[in-house]
Short mmCIF file of C-alpha atoms in Angstrom, two decimals:
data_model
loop_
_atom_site.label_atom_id
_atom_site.label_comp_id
_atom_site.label_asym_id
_atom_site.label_seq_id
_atom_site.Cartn_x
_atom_site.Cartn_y
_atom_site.Cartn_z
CA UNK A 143 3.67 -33.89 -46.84
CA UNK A 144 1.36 -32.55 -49.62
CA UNK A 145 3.24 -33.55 -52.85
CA UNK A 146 2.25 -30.38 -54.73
CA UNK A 147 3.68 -28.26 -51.88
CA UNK A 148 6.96 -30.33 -52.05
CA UNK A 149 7.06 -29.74 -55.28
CA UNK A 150 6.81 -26.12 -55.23
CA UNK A 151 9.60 -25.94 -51.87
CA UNK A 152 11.38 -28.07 -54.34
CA UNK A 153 11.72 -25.96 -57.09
CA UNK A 154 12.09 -22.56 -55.12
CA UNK A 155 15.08 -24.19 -53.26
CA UNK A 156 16.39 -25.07 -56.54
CA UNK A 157 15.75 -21.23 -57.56
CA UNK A 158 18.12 -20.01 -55.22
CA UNK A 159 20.53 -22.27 -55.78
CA UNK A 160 21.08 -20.76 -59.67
CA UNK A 161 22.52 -17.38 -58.28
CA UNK A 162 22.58 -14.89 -61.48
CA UNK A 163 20.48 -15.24 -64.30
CA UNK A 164 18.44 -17.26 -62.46
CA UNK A 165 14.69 -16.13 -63.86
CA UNK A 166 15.90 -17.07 -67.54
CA UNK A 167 17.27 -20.40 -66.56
CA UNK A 168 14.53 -21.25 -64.87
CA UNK A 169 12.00 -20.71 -67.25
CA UNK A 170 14.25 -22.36 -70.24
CA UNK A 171 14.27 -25.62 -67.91
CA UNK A 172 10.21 -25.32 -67.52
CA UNK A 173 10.73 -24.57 -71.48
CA UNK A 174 12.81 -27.96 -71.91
CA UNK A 175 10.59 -30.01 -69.85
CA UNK A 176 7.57 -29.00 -72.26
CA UNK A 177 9.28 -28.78 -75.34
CA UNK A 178 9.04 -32.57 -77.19
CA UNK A 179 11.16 -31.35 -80.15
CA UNK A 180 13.68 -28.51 -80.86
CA UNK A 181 16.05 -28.41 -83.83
CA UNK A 182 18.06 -25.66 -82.16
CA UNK A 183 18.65 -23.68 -78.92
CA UNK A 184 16.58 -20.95 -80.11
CA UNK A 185 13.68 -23.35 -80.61
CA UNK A 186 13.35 -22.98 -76.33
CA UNK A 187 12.15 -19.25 -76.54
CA UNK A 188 8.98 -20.14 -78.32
CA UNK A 189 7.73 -21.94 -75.74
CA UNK A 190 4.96 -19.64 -74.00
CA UNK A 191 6.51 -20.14 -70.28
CA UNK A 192 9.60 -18.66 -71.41
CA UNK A 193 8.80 -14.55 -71.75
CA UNK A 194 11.72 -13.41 -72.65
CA UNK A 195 13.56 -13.07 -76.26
CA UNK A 196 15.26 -15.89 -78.05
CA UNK A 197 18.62 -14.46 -76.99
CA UNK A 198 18.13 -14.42 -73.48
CA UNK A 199 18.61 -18.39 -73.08
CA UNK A 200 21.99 -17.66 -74.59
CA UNK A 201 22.88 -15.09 -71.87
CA UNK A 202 21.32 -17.14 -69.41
CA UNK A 203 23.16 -19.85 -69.99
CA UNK A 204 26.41 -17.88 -70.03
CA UNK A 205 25.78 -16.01 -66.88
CA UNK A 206 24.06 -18.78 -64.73
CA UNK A 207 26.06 -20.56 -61.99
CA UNK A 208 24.34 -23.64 -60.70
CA UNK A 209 25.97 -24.22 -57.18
CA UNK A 210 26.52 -28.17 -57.35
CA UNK A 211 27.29 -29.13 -54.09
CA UNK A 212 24.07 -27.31 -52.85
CA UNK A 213 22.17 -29.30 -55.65
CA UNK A 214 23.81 -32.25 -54.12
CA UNK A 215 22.92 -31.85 -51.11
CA UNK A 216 18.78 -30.45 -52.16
CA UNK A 217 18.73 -33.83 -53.69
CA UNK A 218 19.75 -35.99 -50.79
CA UNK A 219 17.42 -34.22 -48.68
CA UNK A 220 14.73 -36.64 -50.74
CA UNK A 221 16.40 -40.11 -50.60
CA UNK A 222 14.25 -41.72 -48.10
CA UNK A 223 16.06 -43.12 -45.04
CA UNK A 224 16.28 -47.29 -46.09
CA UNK A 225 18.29 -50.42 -45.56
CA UNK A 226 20.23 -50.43 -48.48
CA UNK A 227 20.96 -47.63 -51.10
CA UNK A 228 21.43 -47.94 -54.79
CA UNK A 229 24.18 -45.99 -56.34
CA UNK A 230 24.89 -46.68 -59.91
CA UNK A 231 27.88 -45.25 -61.98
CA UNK A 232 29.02 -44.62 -65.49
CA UNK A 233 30.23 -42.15 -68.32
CA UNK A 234 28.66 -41.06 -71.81
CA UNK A 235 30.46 -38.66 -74.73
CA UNK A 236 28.94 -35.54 -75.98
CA UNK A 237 29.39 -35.70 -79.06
CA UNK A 238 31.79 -32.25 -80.78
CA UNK A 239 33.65 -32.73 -84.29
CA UNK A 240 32.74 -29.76 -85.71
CA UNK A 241 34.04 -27.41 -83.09
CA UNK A 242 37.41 -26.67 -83.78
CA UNK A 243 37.57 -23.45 -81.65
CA UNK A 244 36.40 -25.29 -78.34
CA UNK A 245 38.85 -25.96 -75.69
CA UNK A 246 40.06 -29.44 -73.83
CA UNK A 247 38.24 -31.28 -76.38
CA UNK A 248 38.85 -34.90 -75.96
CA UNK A 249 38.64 -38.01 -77.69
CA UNK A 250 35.96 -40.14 -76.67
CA UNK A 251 34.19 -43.47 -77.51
CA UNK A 252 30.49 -42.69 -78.65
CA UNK A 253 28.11 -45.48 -78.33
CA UNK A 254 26.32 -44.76 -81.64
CA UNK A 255 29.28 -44.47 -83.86
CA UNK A 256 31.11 -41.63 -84.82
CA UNK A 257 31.65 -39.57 -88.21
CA UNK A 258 31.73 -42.48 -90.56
CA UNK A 259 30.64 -45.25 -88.39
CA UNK A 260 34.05 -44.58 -85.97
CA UNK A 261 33.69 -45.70 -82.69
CA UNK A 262 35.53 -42.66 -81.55
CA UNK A 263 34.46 -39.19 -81.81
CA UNK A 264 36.25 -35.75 -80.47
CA UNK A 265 33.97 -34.37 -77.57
CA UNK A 266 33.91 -34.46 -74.56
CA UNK A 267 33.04 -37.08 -71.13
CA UNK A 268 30.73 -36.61 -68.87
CA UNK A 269 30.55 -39.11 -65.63
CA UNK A 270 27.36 -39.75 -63.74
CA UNK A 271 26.51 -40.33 -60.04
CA UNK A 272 22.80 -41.63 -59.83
CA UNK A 273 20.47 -43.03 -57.39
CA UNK A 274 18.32 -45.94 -58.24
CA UNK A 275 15.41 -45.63 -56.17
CA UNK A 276 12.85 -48.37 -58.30
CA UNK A 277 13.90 -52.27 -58.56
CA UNK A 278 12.60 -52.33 -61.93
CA UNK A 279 11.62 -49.28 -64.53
CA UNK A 280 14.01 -46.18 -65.98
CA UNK A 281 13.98 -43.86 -63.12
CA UNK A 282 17.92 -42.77 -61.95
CA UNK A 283 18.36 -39.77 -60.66
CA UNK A 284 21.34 -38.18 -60.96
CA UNK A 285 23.08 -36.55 -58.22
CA UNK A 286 26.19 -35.62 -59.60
CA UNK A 287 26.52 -35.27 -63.76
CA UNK A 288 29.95 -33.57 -64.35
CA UNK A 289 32.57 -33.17 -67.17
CA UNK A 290 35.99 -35.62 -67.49
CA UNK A 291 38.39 -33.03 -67.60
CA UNK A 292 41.45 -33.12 -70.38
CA UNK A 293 43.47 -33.99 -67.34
CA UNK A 294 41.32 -36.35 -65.47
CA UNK A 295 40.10 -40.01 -66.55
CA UNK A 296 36.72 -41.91 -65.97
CA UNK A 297 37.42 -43.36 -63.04
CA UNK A 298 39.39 -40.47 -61.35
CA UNK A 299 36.80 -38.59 -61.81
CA UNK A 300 33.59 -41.84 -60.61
CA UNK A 301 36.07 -41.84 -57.29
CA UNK A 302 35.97 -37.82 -57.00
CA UNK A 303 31.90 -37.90 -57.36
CA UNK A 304 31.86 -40.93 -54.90
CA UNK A 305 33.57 -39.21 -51.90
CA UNK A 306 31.23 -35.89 -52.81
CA UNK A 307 28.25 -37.44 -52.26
CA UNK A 308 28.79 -40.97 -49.95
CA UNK A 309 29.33 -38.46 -46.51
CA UNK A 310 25.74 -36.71 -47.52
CA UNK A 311 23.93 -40.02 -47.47
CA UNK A 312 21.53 -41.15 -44.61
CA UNK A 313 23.09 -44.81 -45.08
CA UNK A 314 25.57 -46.75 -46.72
CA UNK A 315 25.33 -47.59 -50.64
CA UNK A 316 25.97 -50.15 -52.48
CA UNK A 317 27.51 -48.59 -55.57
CA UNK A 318 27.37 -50.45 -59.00
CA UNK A 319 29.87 -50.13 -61.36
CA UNK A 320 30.63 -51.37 -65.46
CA UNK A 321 33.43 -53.54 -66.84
CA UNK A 322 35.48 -50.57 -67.15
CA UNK A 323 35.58 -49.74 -63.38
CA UNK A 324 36.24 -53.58 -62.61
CA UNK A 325 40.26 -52.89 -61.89
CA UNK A 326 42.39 -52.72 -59.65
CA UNK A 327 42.96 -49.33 -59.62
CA UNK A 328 38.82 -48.36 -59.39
CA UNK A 329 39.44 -50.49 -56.28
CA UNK A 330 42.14 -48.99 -54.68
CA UNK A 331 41.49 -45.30 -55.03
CA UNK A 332 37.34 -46.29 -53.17
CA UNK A 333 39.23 -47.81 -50.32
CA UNK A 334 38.32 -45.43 -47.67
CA UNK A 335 34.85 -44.72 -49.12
CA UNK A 336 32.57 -45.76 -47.04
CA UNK A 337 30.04 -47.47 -49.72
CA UNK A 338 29.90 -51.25 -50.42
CA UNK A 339 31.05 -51.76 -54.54
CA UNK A 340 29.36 -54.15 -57.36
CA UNK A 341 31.50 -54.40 -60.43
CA UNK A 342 31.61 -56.59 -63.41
CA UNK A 343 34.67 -58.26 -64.48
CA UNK A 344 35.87 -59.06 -67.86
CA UNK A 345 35.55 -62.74 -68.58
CA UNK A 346 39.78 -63.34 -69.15
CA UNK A 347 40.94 -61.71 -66.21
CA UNK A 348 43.29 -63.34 -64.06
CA UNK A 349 42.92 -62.74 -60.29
CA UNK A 350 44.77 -64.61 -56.76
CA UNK A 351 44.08 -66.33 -53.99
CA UNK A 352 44.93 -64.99 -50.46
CA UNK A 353 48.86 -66.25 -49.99
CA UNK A 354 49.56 -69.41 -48.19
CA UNK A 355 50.84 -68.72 -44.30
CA UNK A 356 54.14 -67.42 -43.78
CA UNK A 357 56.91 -70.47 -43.88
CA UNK A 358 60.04 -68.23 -42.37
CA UNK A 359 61.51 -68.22 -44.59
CA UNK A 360 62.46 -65.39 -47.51
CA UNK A 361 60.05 -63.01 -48.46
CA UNK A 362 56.57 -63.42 -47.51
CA UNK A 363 54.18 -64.42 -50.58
CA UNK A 364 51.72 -61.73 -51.31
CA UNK A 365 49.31 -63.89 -53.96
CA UNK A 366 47.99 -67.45 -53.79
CA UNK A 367 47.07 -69.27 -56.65
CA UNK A 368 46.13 -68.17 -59.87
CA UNK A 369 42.33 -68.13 -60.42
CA UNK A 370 41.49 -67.09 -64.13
CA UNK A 371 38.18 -66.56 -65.45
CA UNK A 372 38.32 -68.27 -68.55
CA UNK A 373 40.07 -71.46 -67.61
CA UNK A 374 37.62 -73.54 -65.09
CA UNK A 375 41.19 -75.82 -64.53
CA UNK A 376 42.16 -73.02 -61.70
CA UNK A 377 39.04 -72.35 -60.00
CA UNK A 378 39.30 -73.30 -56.36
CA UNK A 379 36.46 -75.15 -54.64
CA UNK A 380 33.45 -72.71 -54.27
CA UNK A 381 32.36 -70.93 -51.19
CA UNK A 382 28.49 -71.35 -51.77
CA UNK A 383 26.71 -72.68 -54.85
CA UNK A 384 22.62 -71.98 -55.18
CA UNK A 385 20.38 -72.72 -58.06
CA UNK A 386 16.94 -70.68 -58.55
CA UNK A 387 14.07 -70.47 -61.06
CA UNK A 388 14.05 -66.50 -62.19
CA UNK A 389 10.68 -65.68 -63.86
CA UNK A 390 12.31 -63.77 -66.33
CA UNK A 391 15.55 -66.04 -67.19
CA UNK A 392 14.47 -69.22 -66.42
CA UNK A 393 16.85 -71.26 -63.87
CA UNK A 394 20.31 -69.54 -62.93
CA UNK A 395 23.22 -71.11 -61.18
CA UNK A 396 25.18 -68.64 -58.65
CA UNK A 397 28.38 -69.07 -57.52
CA UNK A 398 30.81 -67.58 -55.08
CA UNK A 399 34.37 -67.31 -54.32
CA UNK A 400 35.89 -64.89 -51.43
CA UNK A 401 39.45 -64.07 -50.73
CA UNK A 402 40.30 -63.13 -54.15
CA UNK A 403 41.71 -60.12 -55.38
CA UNK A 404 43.42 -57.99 -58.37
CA UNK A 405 46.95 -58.32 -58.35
CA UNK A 406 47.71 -54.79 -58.23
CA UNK A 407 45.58 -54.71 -55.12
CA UNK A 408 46.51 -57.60 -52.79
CA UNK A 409 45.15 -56.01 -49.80
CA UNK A 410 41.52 -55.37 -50.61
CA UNK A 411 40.13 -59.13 -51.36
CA UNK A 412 37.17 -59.68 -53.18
CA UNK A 413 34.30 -61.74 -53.23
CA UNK A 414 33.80 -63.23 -56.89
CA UNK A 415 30.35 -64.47 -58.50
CA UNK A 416 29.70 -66.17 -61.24
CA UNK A 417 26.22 -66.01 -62.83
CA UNK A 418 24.74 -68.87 -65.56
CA UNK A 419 21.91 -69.75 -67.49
CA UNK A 420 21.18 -72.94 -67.09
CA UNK A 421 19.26 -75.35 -69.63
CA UNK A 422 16.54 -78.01 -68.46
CA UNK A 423 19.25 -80.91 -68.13
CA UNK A 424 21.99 -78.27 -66.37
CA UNK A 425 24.25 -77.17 -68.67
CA UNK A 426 25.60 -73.14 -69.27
CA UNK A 427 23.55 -71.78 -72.06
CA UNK A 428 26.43 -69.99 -73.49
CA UNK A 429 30.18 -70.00 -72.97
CA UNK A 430 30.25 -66.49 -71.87
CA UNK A 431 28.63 -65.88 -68.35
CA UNK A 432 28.24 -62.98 -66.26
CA UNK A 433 31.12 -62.51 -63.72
CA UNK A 434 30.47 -59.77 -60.94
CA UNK A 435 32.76 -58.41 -57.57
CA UNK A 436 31.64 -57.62 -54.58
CA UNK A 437 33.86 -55.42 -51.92
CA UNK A 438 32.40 -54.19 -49.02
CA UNK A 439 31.43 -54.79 -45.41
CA UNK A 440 28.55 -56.37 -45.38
CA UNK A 441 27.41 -58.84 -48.36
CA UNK A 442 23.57 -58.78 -49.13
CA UNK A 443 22.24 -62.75 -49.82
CA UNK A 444 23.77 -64.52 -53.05
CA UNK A 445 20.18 -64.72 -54.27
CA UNK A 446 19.78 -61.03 -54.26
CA UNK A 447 23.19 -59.64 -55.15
CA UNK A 448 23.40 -60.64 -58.68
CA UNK A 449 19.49 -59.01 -59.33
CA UNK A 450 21.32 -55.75 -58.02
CA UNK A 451 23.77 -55.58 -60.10
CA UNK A 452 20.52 -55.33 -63.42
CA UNK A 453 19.61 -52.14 -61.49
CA UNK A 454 22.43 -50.35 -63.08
CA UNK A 455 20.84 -50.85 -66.60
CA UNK A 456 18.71 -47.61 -65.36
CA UNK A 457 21.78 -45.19 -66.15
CA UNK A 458 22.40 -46.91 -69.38
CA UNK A 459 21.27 -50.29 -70.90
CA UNK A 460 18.35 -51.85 -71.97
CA UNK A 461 14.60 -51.90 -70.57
CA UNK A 462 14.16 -55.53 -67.87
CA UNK A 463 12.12 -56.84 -71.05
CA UNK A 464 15.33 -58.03 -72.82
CA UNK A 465 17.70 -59.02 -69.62
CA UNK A 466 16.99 -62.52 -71.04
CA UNK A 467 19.12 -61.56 -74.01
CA UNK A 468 21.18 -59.28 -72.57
CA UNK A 469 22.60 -61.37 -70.28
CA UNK A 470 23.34 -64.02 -73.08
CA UNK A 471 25.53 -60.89 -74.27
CA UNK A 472 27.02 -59.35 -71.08
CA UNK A 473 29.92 -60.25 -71.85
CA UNK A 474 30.62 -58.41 -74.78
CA UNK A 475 31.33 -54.52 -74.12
CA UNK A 476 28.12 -52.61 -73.96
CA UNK A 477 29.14 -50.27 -76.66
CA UNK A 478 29.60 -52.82 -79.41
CA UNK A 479 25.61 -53.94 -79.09
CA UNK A 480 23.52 -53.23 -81.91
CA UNK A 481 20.89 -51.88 -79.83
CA UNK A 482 17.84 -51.66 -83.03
CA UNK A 483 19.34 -54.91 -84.32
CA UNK A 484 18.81 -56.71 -80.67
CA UNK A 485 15.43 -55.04 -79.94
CA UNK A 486 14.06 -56.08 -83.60
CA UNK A 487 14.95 -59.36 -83.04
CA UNK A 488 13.43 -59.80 -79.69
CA UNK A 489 10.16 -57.39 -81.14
CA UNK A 490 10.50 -55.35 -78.08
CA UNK A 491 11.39 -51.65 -77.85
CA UNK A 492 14.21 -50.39 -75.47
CA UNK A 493 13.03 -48.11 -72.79
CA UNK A 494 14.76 -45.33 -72.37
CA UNK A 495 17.54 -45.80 -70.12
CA UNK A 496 19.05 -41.88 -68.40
CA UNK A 497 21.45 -40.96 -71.17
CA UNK A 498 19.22 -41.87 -73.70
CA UNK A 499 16.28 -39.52 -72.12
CA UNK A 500 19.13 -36.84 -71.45
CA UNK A 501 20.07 -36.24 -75.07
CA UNK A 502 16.49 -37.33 -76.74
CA UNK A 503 14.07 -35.74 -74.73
CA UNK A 504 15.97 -33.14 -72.25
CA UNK A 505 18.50 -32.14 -75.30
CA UNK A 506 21.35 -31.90 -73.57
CA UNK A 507 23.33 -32.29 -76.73
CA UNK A 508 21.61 -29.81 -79.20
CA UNK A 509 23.12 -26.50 -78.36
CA UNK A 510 26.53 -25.72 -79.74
CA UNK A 511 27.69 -23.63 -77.01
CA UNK A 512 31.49 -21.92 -77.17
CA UNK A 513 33.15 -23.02 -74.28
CA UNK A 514 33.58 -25.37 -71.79
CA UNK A 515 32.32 -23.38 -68.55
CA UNK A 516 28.86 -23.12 -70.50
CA UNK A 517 28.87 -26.86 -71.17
CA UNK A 518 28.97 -27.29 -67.41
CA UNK A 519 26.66 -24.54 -66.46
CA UNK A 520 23.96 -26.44 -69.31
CA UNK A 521 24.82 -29.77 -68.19
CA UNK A 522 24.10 -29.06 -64.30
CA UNK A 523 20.90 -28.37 -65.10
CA UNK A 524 19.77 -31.75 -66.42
CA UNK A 525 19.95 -33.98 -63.19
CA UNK A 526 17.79 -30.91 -61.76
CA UNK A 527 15.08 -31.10 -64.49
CA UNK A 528 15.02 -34.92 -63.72
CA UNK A 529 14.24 -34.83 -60.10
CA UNK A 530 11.81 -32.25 -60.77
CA UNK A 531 10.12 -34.93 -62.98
CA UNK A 532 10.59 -37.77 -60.36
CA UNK A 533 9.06 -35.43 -57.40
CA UNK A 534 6.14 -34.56 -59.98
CA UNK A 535 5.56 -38.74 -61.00
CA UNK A 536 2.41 -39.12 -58.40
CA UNK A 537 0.54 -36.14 -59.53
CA UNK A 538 0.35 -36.41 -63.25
CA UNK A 539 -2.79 -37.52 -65.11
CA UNK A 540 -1.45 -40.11 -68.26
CA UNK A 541 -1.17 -38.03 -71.43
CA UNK A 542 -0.55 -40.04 -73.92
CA UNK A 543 -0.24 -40.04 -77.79
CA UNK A 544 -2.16 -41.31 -79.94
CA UNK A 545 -0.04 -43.89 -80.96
CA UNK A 546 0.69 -44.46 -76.98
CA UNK A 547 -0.92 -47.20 -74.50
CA UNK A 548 -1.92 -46.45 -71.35
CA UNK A 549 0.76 -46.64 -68.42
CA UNK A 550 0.10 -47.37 -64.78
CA UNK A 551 3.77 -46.75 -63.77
CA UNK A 552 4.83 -43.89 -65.69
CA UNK A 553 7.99 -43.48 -66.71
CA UNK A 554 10.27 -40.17 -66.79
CA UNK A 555 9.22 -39.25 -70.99
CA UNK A 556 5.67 -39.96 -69.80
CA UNK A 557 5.80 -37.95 -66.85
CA UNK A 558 7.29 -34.79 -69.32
CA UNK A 559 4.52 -34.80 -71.47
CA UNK A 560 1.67 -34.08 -68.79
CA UNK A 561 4.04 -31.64 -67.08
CA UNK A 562 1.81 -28.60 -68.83
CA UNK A 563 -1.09 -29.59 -66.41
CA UNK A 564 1.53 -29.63 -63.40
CA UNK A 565 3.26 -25.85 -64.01
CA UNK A 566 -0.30 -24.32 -64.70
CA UNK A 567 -0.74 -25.25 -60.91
CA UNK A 568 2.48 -24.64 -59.37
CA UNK A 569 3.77 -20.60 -59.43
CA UNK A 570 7.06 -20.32 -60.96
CA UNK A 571 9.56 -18.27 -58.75
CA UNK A 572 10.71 -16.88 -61.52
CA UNK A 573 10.49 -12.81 -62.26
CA UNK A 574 8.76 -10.94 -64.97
CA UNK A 575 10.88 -9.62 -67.36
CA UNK A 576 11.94 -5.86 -67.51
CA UNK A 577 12.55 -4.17 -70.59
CA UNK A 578 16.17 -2.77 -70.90
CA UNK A 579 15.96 -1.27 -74.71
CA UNK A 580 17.68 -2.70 -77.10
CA UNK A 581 21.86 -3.60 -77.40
CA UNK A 582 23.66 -0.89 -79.68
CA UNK A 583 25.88 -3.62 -81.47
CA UNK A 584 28.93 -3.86 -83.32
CA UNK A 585 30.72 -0.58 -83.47
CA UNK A 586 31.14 0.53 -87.12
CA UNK A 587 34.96 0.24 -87.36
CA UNK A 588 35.72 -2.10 -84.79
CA UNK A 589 38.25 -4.61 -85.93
CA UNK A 590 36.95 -8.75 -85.68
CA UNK A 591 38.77 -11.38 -84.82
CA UNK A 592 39.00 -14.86 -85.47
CA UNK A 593 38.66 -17.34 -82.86
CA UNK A 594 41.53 -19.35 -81.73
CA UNK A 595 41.25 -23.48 -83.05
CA UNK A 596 42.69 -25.44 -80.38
CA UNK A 597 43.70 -28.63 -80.90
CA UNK A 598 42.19 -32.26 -79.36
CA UNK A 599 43.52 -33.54 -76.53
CA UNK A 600 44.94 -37.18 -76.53
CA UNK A 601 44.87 -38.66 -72.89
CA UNK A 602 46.39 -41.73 -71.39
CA UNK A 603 44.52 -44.34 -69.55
CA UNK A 604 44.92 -44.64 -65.62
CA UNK A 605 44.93 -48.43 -66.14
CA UNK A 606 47.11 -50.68 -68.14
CA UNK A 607 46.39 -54.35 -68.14
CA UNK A 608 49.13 -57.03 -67.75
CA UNK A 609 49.31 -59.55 -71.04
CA UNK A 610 47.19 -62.05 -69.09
CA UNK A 611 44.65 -59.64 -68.56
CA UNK A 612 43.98 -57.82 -72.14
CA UNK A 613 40.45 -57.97 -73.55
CA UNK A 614 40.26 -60.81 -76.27
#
């Protein structure tokens, strides 16, 4: 199929699926997609494919209701029908102290720092769905980008998004998950999902053996013995044990345990890998290694499984130029990374990773809107832009700055700033504006009111760990 024809089927389907104010939505996304910098929401309007006033993308965004299911679905319609499926998911804060007056505000932990260097900012949580469809680059494309709830937690609401969009899939995933999904309760609630689950462990976590066979006696033992992370004393004999030569971490030992599990969840076993770098006369590199679960049906090769698992980094880590170093730190939480510090040392620039692109260059966090329905309605509208750019990627000429090299595989900021050549070619399905005069305003007497300040939410988490099992 002709990719510029696609393209435009694309974005007409996507037209529809805005229902009201859809003309001024669509042209503030084509205004996002070639607007580089804004300092504020009204900064949109002057771009020339939006023809309508400054205060329309306020409206717009007020009135517009993105149906996300339909989205969903438009955007499974172009996963390509292959063995194996990469799902990768996470969370990310948007950032609100200064909005007293906005509802279900939460608090959340921002990756930057807070007000005042805090690691926790009020705001709220967004979780993310995403397909990986590259083994290596920046491109994940979201297919389900929705706001944690004051009454819902991270991984309610990662389950939630799994069982939306596993039944629309032409095969089964393999879903890849961060430390904070590696529990027991992450594990319990995906049970009857059908997708296959990668998740990273936290180094001290204690986990069990299947139970010895029944004796007759008493009550049957549900655990076996204790296998903890940290202490190589209780590590049973390994399943399977390979070395390789990576070309980007030098050699890596791999090794694998099955029948283990959480003990909260006895009845869903797990297999266990443990990933080292090794130096030249076969010792671990550091004390901290990588530590990864599988559970699922069907296990891809040891050799390959732990390489999935660097696929995730798409949604939000680092660029493949510094796994070497970031897998001598995986073991310490993500958020805690000095990201500039890291890449200055290592003289290598992050590539921008999904949320990074999301607030930076598709400023999802620069308006201030009022309430939480127009959060949504302005949030669902990213993971569209970005599949727009990803259907677009084979058609663009390289348009870079001055200060830019020439790319061969371009990635989704690149493909953004030659989109001007791509909308002069495609029709917008968007309608010309009609003048309706202008609003008579405030009525001269009419008493104001002051908005209502609500107060932040304080939620409990779904999961607490047993002593054994704290974080160090």
């Amino acid at each position: 199929m002709d990719v510029f024809a696609q393209l435009i089927e694309f974005r007409q389907a996507t037209y529809q699926c805005l229902c009201r104010a859809k003309d001024a939505t669509f042209e503030l996304m084509d205004a996002i997609l070639l607007t580089r910098n804004a300092y504020s929401l009204a900064d949109l309007s002057m771009c020339p494919v939006f023809r309508r006033q400054w205060s329309s993308i306020y409206e717009a965004i007020q009135d517009t209701r993105p149906q996300r299911h339909k989205l969903m679905r438009l955007y499974t319609k172009e996963i390509p029908k292959q063995e194996r499926i990469i799902l990768a998911g996470d969370h990310t804060a948007w950032s609100r102290p200064d909005a007293p007056t906005l509802r279900e505000r939460t608090y959340e932990h921002y990756a930057q720092g807070g007000r005042g260097g805090r690691p926790v900012t009020p705001g709220y949580g967004y979780s993310t769905i995403a397909w990986i469809p590259e083994t290596e680059g920046s491109w994940a494309l979201p297919l389900r980008h929705e706001r944690i709830t004051s009454w819902e937690n991270p991984i309610d609401k990662a389950v939630w998004q799994l069982q939306q969009v596993c039944p629309h899939l032409p095969s089964r995933p393999i879903t890849l998950w961060d430390i904070e999904y590696g529990c027991a309760p992450f594990v319990i609630k995906t049970a009857n999902i059908k997708a296959d689950k990668l998740m990273r462990l936290r180094s001290n976590l204690c986990l069990w053996g299947e139970p010895p066979k029944y004796s007759g006696r008493g009550k049957p033992r549900v655990h076996g013995e204790k296998f903890k992370l940290n202490d190589t004393s209780t590590w049973s004999e390994t399943t399977q044990t390979i070395e390789q030569e990576d070309a980007k971490l030098g050699r890596v030992r791999i090794q694998l345990w099955t029948g283990k599990h959480f003990r909260l969840s006895p009845d869903h076993p797990m297999s266990i890998i443990l990933v080292e770098r090794l130096l030249e006369d076969g010792y671990p590199r550091v004390n901290k290694p990588m530590w990864l679960a599988f559970v699922g049906e069907e296990m891809p090769p040891l050799s390959e499984l732990w390489k999935l698992y660097l696929r995730r980094f798409a949604v939000d880590a680092l660029s493949p130029k510094i796994l070497p170093a970031l897998v001598l730190l995986i073991c310490v939480p993500r958020r805690v990374l000095v990201v500039i510090g890291l890449a200055k040392f290592l003289r290598v620039r992050p590539r921008n990773h999904w949320y990074r692109f999301l607030k930076q260059r598709l400023h999802w966090t620069l308006p201030k809107l009022a309430t939480p329905q127009q959060c949504d309605r302005w949030s669902d509208l990213m993971p569209l832009m970005t599949w727009e750019l990803w259907l677009a990627r084979d058609i663009v000429n390289d348009n870079p700055l001055p200060w830019q090299k020439q790319m061969t595989q371009f990635t989704p900021g690149r493909v953004a700033q030659a989109m001007p050549g791509i909308l002069l070619r495609v029709s917008t399905p968007a309608k010309s504006p009609k003048p309706r005069g202008k609003s008579p305003g405030w009525k001269t007497g009419q008493p104001r009111q002051r908005r209502i300040r609500y107060p932040i939410v304080k939620k409990r988490t779904s999961y607490s760990p047993k002593p054994e099992q704290k974080p160090a």
